[in-house]
Short mmCIF file of C-alpha atoms and ligand atoms in Angstrom, two decimals:
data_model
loop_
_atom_site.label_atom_id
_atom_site.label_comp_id
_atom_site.label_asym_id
_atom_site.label_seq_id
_atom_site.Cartn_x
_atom_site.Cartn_y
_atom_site.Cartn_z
CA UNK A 1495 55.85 83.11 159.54
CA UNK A 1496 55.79 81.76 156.07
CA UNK A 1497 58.16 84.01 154.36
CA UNK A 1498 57.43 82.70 150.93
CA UNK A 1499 54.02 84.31 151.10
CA UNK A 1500 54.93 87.58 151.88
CA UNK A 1501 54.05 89.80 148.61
CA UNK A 1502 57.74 91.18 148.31
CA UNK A 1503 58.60 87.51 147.40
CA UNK A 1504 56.49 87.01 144.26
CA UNK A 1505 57.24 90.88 143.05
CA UNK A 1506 60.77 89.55 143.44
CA UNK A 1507 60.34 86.25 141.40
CA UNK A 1508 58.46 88.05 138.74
CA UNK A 1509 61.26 90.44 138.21
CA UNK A 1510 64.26 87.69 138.29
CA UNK A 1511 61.96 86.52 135.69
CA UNK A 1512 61.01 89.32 133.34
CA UNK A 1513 65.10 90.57 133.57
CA UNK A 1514 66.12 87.52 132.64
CA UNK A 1515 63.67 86.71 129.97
CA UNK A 1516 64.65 89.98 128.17
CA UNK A 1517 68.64 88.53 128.19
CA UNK A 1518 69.69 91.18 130.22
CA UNK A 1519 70.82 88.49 132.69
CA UNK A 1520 73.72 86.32 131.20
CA UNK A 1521 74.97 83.97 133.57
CA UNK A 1522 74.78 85.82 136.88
CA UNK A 1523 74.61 89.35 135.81
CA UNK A 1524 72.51 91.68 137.44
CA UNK A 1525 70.77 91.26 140.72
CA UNK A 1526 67.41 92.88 142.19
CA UNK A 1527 66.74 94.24 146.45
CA UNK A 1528 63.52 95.02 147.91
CA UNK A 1529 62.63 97.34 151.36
CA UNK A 1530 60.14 94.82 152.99
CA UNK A 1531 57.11 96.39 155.13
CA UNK A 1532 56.27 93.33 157.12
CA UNK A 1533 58.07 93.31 160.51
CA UNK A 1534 60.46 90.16 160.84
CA UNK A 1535 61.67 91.10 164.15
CA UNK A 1536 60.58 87.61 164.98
CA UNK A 1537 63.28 85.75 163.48
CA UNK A 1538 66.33 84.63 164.88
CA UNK A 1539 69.53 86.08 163.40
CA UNK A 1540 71.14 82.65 160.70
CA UNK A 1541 74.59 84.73 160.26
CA UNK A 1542 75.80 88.34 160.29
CA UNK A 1543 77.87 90.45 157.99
CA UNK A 1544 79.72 93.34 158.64
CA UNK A 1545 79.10 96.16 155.93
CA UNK A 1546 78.41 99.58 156.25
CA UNK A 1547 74.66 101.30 156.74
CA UNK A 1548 73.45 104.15 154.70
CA UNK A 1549 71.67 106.40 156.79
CA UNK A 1550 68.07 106.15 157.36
CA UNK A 1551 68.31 102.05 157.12
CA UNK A 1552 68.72 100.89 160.93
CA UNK A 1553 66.42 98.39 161.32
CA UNK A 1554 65.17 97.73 157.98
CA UNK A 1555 64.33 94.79 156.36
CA UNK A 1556 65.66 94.08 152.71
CA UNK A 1557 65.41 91.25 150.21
CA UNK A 1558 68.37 90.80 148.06
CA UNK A 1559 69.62 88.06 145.55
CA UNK A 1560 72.50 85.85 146.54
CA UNK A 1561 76.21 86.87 145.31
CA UNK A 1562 77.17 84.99 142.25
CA UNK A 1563 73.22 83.75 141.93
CA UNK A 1564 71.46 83.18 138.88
CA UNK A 1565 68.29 85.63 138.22
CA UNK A 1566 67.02 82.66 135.95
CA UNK A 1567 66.91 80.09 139.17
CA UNK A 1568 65.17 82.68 141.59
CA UNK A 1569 61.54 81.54 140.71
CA UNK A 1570 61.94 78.11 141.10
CA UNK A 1571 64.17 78.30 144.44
CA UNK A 1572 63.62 81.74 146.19
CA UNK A 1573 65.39 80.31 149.33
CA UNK A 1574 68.37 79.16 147.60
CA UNK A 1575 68.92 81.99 145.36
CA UNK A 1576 68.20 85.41 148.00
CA UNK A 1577 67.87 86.10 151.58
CA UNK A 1578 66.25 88.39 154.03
CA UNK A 1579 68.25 90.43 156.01
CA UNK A 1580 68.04 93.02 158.56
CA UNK A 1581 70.12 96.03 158.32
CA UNK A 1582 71.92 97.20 161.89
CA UNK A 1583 74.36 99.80 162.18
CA UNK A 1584 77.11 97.72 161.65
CA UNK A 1585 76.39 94.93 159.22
CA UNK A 1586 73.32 93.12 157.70
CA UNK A 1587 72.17 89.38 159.46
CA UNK A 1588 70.90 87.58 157.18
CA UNK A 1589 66.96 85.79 158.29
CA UNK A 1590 66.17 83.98 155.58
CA UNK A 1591 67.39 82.03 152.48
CA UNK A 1592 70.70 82.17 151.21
CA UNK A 1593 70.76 78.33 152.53
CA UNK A 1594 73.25 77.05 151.11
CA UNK A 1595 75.47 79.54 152.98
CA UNK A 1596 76.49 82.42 150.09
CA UNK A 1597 76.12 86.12 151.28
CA UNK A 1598 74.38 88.60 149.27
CA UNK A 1599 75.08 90.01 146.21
CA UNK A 1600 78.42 91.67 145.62
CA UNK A 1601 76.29 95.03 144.74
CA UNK A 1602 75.35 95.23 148.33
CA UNK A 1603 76.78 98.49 149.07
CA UNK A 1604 75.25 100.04 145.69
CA UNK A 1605 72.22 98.76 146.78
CA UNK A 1606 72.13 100.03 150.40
CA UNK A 1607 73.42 103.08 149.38
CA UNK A 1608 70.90 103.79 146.26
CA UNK A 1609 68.24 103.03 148.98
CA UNK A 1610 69.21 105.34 151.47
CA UNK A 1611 69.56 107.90 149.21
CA UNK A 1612 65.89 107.44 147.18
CA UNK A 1613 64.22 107.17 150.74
CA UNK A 1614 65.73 111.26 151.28
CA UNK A 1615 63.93 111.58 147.96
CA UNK A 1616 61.00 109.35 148.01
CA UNK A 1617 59.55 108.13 151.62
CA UNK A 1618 57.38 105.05 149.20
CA UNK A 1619 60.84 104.16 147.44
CA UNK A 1620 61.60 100.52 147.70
CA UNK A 1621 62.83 99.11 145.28
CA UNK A 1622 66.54 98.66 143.32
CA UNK A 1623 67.06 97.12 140.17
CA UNK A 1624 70.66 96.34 138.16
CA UNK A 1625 70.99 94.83 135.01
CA UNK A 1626 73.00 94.34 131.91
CA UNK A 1627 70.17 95.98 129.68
CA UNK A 1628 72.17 95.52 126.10
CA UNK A 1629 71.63 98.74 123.93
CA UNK A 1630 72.48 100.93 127.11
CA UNK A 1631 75.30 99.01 127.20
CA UNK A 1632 76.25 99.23 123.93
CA UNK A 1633 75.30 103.10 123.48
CA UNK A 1634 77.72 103.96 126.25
CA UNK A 1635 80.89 102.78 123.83
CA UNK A 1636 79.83 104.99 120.83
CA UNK A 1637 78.34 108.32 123.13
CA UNK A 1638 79.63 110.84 125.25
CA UNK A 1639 78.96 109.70 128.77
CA UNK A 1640 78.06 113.19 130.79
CA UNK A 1641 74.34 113.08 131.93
CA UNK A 1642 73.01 115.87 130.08
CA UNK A 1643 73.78 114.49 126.60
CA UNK A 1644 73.10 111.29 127.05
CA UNK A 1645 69.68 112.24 128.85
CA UNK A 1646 68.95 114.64 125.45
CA UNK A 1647 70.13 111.27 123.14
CA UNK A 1648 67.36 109.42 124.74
CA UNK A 1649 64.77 111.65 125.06
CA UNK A 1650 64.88 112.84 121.65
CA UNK A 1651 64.36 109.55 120.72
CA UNK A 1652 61.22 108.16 121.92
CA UNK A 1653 58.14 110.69 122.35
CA UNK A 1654 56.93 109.55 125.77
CA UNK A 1655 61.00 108.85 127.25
CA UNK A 1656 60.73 112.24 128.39
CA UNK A 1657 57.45 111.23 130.59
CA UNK A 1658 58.94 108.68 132.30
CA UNK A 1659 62.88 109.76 132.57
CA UNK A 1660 62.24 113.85 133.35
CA UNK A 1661 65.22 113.94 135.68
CA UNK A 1662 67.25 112.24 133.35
CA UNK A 1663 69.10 109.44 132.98
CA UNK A 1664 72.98 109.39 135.14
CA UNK A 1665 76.29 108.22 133.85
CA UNK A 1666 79.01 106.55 135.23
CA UNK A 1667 82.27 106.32 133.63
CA UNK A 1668 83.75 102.54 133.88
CA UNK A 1669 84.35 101.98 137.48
CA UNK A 1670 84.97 98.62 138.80
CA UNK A 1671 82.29 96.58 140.00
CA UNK A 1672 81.48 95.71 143.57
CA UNK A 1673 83.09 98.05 145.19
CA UNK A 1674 82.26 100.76 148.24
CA UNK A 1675 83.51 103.16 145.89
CA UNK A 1676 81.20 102.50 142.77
CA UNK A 1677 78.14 102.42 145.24
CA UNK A 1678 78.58 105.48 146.37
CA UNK A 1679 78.82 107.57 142.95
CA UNK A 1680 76.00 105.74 141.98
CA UNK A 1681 73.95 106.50 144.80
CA UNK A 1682 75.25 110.31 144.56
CA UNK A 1683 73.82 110.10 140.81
CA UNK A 1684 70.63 108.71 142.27
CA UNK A 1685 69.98 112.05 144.34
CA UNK A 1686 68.81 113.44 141.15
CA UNK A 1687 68.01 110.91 138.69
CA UNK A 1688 66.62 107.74 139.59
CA UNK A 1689 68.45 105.53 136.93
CA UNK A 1690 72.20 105.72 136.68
CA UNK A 1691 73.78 104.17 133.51
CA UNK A 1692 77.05 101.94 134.38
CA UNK A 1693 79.07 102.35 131.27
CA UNK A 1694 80.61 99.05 129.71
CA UNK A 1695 78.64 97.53 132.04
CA UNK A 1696 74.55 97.85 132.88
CA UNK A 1697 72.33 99.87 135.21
CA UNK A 1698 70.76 100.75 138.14
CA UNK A 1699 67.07 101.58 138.66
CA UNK A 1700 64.91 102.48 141.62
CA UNK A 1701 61.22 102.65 142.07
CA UNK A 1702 58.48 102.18 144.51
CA UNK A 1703 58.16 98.59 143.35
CA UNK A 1704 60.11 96.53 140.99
CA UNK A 1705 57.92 97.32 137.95
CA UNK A 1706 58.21 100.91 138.49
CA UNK A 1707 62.09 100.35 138.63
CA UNK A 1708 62.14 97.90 135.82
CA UNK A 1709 59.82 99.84 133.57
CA UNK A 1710 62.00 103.00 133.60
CA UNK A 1711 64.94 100.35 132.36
CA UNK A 1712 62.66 99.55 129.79
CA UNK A 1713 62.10 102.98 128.60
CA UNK A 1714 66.05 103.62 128.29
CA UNK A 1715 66.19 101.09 126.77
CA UNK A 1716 64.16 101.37 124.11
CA UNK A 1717 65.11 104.80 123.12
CA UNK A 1718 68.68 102.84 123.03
CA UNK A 1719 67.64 100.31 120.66
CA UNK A 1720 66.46 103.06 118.53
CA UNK A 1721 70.08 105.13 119.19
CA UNK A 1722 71.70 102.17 117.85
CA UNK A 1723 69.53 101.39 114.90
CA UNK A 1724 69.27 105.11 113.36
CA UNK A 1725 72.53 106.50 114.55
CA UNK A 1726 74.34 106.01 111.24
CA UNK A 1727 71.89 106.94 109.03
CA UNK A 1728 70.67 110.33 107.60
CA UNK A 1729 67.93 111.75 110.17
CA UNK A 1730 65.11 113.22 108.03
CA UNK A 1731 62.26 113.88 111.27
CA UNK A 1732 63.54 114.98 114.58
CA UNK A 1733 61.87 115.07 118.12
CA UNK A 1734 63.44 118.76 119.16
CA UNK A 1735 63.39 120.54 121.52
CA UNK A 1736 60.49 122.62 121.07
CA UNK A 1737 58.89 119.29 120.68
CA UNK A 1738 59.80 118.07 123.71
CA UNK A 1739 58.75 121.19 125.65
CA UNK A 1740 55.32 120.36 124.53
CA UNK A 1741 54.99 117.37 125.59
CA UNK A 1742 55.83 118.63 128.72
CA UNK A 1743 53.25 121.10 128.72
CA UNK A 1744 50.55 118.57 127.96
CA UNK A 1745 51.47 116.35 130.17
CA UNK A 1746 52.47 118.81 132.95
CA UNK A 1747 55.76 117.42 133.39
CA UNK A 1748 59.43 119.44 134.80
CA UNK A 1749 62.09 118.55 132.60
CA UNK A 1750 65.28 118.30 135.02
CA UNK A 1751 66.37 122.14 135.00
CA UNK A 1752 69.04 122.71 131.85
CA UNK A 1753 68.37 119.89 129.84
CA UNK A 1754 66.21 121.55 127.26
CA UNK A 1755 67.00 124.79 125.41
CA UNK A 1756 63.91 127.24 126.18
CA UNK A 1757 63.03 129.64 123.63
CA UNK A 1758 63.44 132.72 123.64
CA UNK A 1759 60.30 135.33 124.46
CA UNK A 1760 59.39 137.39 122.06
CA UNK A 1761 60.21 141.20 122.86
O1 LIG B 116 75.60 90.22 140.16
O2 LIG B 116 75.91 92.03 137.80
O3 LIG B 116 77.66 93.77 138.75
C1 LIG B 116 76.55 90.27 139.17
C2 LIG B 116 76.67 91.63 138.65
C3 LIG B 116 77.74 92.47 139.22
ZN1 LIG B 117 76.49 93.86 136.81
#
């Protein structure tokens, strides 16, 4: 089988591309997995890995990039820079890539675990994106960091942030990276919201394809951007909440359940 044709491959390139292109990849920051569909039962086993499996992942097949990899050389050497592996009870073996003998990204477990978790949710998830998107970054040392507000922040500024993001946008406090510990509370977030701010640090996105993950990033943040170019200055023109709840009734959208104040009926 000529794993550099299958489809997953190219949406993967394209995304270590478009991340890094942005500069939300510095050196080897972020990293990018992918459910496959194809069956690879047919290939022998290179090494195996004991880790832990998320429910619902037996037997899968996932594309992740390589720990300590740089998004920026994915495109030009796939096979160097990721692998293939299956995921078994007890560890992950890897199938494919990683050749020069690395193991997969140190976000492993946030990445299984996000999966698992979005599958519950979303039987066409496949996809999990982290990166070190700048203005999220930067918004998370100058706003509080509970979900709710920061959610509100965004939405209110960028009319159509509410389409894309109606469940919200997660926090984390800073947590260290790489660890069991951090992938879980992300993945917890990700029960509700599918992107889950790191703070200090980046995010995590999931999707049923990387562009669907990515673009959500790319709707944060924007609305960040703005956050960080208007927040000092005197705010003349708002998008309320009243506004808000119209756009959600012309687009027929839920807004996740206590984020928006709803007006009073008239007696
Ligand atoms: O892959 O971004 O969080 C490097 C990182 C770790
Ligand atoms: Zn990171």
């Amino acid at each position: 089988m000529d794993i550099l044709k299958i489809p997953a491959i190219s949406e993967f390139c394209r995304t270590a591309e478009l991340i890094h292109s942005r500069g939300w990849a510095e050196r080897n920051g972020g990293n990018i997995s992918l459910l496959l569909d194809e069956d690879l039962g047919s290939l022998a086993p290179i090494r195996k890995l004991p880790v832990g499996c998320p429910g619902g992942l037996e037997g899968r097949y996932i594309a992740i990039t390589g720990s300590g990899k740089y998004l920026r050389n994915v495109p030009r050497d796939p096979e160097s820079n990721m692998g293939i592996f299956r995921i078994c009870r007890d560890g992950v073996e890897l199938l494919w890539g990683l050749k020069d003998g690395s193991g997969p990204s140190s976000e492993l477990a946030a990445h299984l675990n996000c999966h698992s978790v979005r599958l519950n949710v979303d039987p066409a998830h496949r996809a999990v994106i982290h990166t070190h998107a700048t203005n999220l970054v930067a918004m998370t040392f100058v706003h509080p960091l509970n979900d709710r507000d920061f959610t509100r922040t965004l939405w209110s500024l960028l009319t159509e942030c509410i389409m894309f993001l109606p469940d919200g946008v997660a926090v984390l406090p800073w947590m260290p990276c790489g660890t069991e510990e951090t992938g879980r509370a992300t993945a917890e977030k990700m029960k509700e919201s599918r992107i889950v701010v790191w703070a200090h640090h980046g995010v995590f996105s999931s999707g049923t394809s990387a562009e669907d993950a990515l673009g959500l990033i790319e709707v944060a943040e924007k609305a960040a951007e703005i956050f960080l170019k208007i927040s000092h200055l005197p705010i003349l023109s708002k998008i309320d909440d009243s506004r808000l709840l119209d756009i959600c009734k012309v687009m027929n959208i839920v807004p996740r359940n206590g984020y928006l104040s709803i007006p009073e009926s008239p007696e």
